[in-house]
Coordinates of C-alpha atoms and ligand atoms in Angstrom, one line a residue:
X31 CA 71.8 107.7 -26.3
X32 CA 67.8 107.4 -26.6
X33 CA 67.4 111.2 -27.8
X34 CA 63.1 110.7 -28.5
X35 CA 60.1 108.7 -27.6
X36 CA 57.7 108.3 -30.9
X37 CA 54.5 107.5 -30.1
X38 CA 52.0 105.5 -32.3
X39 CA 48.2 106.8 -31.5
X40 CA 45.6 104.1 -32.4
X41 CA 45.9 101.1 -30.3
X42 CA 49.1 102.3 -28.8
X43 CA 48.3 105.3 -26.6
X44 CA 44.4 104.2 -25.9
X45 CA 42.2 101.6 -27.5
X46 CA 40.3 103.4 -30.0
X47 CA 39.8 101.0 -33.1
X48 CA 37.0 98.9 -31.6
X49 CA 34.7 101.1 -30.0
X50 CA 36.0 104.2 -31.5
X51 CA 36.5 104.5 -34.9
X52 CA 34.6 101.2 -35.9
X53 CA 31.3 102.6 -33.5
X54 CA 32.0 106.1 -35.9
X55 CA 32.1 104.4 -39.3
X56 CA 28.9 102.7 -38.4
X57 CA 26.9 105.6 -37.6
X58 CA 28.3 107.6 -40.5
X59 CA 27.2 104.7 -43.2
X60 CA 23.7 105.0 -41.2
X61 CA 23.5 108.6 -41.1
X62 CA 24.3 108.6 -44.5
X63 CA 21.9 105.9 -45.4
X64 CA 24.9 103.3 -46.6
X65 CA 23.5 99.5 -46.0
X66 CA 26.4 98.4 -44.2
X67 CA 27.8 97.8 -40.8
X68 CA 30.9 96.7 -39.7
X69 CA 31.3 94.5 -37.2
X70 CA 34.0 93.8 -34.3
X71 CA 35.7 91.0 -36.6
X72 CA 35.8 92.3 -39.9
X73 CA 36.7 95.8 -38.7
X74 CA 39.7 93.7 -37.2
X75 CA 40.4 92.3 -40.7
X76 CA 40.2 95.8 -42.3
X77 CA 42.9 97.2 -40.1
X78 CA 45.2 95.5 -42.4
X79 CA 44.6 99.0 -44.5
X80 CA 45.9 101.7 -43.3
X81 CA 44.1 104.9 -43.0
X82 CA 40.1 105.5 -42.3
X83 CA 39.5 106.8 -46.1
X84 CA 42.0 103.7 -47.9
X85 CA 40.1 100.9 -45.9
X86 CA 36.6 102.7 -46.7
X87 CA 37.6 102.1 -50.7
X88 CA 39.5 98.6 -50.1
X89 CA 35.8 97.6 -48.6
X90 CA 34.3 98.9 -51.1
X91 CA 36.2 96.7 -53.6
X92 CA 33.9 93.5 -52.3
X93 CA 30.4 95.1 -52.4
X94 CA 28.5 95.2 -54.3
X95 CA 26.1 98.1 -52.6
X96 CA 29.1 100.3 -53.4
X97 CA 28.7 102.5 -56.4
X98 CA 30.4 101.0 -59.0
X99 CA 31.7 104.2 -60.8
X100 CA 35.3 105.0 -59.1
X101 CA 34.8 109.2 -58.8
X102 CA 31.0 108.4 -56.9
X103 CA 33.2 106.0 -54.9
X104 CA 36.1 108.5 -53.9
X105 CA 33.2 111.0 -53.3
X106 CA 31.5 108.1 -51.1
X107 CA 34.7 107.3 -49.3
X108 CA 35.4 111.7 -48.7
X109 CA 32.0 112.1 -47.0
X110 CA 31.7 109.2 -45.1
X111 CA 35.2 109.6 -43.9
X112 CA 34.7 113.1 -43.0
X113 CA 31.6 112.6 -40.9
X114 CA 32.9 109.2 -39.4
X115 CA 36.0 112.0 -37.8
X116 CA 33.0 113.8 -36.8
X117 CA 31.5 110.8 -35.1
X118 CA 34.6 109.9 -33.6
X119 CA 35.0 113.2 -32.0
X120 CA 31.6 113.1 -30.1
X121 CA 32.3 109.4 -28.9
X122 CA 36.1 110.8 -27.2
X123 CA 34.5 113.7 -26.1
X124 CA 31.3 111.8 -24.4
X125 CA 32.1 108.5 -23.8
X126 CA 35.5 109.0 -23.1
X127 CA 38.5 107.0 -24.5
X128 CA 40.7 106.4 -21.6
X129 CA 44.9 106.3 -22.1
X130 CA 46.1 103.2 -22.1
X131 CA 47.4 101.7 -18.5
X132 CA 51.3 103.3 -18.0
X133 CA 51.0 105.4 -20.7
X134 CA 50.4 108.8 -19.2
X135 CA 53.3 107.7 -16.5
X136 CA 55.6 107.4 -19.3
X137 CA 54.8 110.8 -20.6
X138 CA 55.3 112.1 -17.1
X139 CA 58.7 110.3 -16.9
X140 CA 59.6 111.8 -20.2
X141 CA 58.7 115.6 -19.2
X142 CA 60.6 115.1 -16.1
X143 CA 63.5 113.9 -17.8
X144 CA 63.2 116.4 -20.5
X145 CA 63.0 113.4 -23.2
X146 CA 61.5 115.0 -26.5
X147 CA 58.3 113.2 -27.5
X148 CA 56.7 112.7 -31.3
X149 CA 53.6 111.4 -31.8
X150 CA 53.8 109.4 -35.5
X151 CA 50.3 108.4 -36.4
X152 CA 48.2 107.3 -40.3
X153 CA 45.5 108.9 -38.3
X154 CA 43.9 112.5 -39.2
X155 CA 44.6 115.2 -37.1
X156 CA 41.5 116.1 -35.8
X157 CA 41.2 113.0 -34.3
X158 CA 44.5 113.1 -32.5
X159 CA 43.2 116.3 -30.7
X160 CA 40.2 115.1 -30.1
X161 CA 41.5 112.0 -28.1
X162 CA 44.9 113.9 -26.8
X163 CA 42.6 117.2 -26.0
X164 CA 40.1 115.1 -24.4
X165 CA 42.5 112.7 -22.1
X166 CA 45.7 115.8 -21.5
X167 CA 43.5 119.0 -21.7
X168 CA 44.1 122.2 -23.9
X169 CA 47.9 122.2 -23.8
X170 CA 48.4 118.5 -24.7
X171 CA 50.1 119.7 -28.0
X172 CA 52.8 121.6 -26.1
X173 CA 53.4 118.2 -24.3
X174 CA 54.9 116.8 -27.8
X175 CA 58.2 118.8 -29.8
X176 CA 56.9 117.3 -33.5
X177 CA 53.4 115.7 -34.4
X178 CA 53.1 114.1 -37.7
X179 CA 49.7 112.8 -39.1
X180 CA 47.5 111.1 -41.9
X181 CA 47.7 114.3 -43.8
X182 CA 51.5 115.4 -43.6
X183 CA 52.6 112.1 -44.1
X184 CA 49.9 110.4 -47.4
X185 CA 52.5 107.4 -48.0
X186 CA 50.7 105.7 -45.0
X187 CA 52.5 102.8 -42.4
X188 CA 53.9 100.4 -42.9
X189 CA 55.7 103.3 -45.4
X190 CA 58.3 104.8 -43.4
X191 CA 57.7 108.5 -44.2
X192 CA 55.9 109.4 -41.2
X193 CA 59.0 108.2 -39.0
X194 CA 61.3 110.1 -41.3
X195 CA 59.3 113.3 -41.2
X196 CA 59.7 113.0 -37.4
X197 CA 63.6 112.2 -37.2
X198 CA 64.0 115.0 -39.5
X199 CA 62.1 117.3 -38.0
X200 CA 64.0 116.3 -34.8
X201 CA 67.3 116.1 -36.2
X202 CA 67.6 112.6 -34.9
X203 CA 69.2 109.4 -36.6
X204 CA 67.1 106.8 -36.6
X205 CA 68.9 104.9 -33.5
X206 CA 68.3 108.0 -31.1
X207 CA 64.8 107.2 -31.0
X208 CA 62.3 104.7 -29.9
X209 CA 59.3 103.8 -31.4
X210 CA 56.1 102.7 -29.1
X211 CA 53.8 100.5 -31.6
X212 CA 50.9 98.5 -31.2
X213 CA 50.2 97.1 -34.8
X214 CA 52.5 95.4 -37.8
X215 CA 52.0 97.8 -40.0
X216 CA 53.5 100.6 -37.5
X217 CA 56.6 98.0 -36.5
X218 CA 57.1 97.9 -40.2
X219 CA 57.1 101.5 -40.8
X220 CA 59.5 102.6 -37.7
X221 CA 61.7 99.5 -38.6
X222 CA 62.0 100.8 -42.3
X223 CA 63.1 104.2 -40.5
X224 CA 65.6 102.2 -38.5
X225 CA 64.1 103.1 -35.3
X226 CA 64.0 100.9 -32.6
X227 CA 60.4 99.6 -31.8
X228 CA 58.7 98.9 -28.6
X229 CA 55.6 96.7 -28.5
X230 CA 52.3 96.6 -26.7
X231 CA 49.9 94.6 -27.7
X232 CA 46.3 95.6 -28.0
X233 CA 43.1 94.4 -28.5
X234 CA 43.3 93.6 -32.5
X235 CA 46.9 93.0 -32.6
X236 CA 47.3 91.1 -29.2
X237 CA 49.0 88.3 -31.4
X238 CA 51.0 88.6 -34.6
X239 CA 54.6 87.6 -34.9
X240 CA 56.9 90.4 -33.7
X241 CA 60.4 89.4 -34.3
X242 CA 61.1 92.5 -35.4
X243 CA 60.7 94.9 -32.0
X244 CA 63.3 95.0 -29.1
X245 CA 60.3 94.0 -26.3
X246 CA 56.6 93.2 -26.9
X247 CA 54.2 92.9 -24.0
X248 CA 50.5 93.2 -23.0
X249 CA 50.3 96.0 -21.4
X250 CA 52.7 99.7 -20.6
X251 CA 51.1 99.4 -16.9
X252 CA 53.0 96.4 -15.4
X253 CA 56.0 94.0 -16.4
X254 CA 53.9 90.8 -16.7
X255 CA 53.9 89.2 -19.9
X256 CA 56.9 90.7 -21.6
X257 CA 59.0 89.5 -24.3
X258 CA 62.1 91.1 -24.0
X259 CA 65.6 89.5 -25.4
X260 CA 67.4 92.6 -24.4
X261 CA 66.8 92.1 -20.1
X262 CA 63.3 91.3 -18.6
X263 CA 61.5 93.7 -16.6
X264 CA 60.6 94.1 -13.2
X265 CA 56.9 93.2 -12.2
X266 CA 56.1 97.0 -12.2
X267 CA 55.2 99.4 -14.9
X268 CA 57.5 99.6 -18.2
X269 CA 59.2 102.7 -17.2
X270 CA 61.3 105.1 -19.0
X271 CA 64.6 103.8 -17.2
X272 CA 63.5 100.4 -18.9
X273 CA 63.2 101.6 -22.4
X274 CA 66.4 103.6 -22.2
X275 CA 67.9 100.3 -20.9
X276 CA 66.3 98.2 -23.8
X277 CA 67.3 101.0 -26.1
X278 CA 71.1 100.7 -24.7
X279 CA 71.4 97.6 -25.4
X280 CA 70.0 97.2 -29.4
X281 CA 72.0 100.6 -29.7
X282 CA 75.2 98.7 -28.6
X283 CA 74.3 95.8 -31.0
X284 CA 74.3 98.4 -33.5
X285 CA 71.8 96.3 -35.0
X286 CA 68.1 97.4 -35.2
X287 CA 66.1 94.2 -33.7
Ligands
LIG543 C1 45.6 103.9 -37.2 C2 44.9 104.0 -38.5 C3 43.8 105.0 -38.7 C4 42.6 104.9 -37.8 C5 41.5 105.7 -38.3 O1 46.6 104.9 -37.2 O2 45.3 103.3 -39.4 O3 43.4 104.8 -40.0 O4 42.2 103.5 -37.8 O5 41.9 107.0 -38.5 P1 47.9 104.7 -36.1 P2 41.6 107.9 -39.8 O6 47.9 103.3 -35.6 O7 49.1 105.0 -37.0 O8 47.7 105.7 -35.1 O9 40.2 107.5 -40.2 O10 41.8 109.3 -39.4 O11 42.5 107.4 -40.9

């Protein structure tokens, strides 16, 4: 019986890669005087790292801008890292960075059904509460029994510690929970777990290969577009009785798709 709903952050709960995160690690490589930019595509090829600080360094591998002793680049990669957060904040909290379509129904569902929820993100916690404080209001943390972040979990996706943090924390095997991902690297890591894994697509990831989840789709809001082996869904939004029925089935398999 589905027991938890883990939620992914980046991508997954609102799309905040593209003009997010990438818009904060350019103004922190201007503020701190760094002569490079990312832009929209490359940003999308350094989402293959993990973790704001790791693809700072893995850039910095290529450049040769980048100092070339490794303790200035750590120090480099710590304080533009730290004021990219900082960035990031002001962008969620004045711009806005809206939940994804279906997503705040699905927490609704879950609170009405007394489902426990789990957020299982690489990302750092402050920007977790910036986007979750900004989007839920001052109580969003209560809305959630376990968080796990960048910093409790360092052996980033696709490494499965953040998902076995959670189930432990939880007290959960791995089949009594579902995993919401957007990204490979986040199907990896809750499939390494053995949690089942949910798909929806975003805007860097709206096409890789994803054999490995029980349903993939475009979009939490509406049924159009689904992959879903286990039973299609209706043309309305992908609601909780849907995952409990896609987690039914893969659970009866006994086999983690
Ligand atoms: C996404 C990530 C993060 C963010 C940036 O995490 O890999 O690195 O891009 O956040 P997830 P930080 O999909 O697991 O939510 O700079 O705080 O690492």
């Amino acid at each position: 019986m589905l027991e938890a709903l883990l939620w992914d952050v980046d991508g997954t709960l609102a799309e905040t890669e593209r003009d997010g995160h990438r818009v904060a690690f350019n103004r922190a490589f201007a503020a701190l005087e760094v002569p490079w930019r990312w832009s929209e595509r490359r940003y999308g090829e350094l989402l293959a790292v993990t973790g704001g600080r790791e693809r700072l360094l893995h850039d910095m591998r290529d450049r040769a801008e980048a100092p070339a002793d490794p303790a200035q680049r750590e120090s480099l990669a710590g304080r533009l890292h730290a004021l990219k957060n900082e960035c990031y904040a002001r962008i969620v909290a004045e711009a806005g960075m809206p939940l994804r379509e279906g997503v705040r129904e699905l927490f609704d569902d879950c609170a009405r059904a007394g489902l426990r929820m789990a957020i299982v993100t690489t990302t750092s916690r402050c920007n977790v509460q910036a986007l979750l404080g900004a989007q839920l209001g001052a109580g969003w943390r209560e809305r959630f029994a376990v968080v796990v972040c960048g910093e409790d979990a360092p052996q980033k996706k696709p490494d499965p510690q953040a998902y076995l943090m959670v189930l432990q924390a939880l007290h959960l095997a791995p089949q009594q929970a579902l995993a919401v991902e957007d990204a490979p690297a986040g199907i990896a890591a809750a499939r390494a777990a053995g949690v089942p894994v949910v798909v929806t697509r975003s805007h860097y990831f709206a096409a890789f290969p994803d054999d490995g989840a029980l349903a993939a789709g475009p979009s939490l809001g509406s049924g159009a577009g689904w992959r879903a082996p286990l039973g299609a869904p209706g043309a309305g939004r992908i609601d909780l009785a849907q995952l409990r029925a896609w987690h039914r089935a893969v659970v009866a398999t006994h086999e983690v798709r």
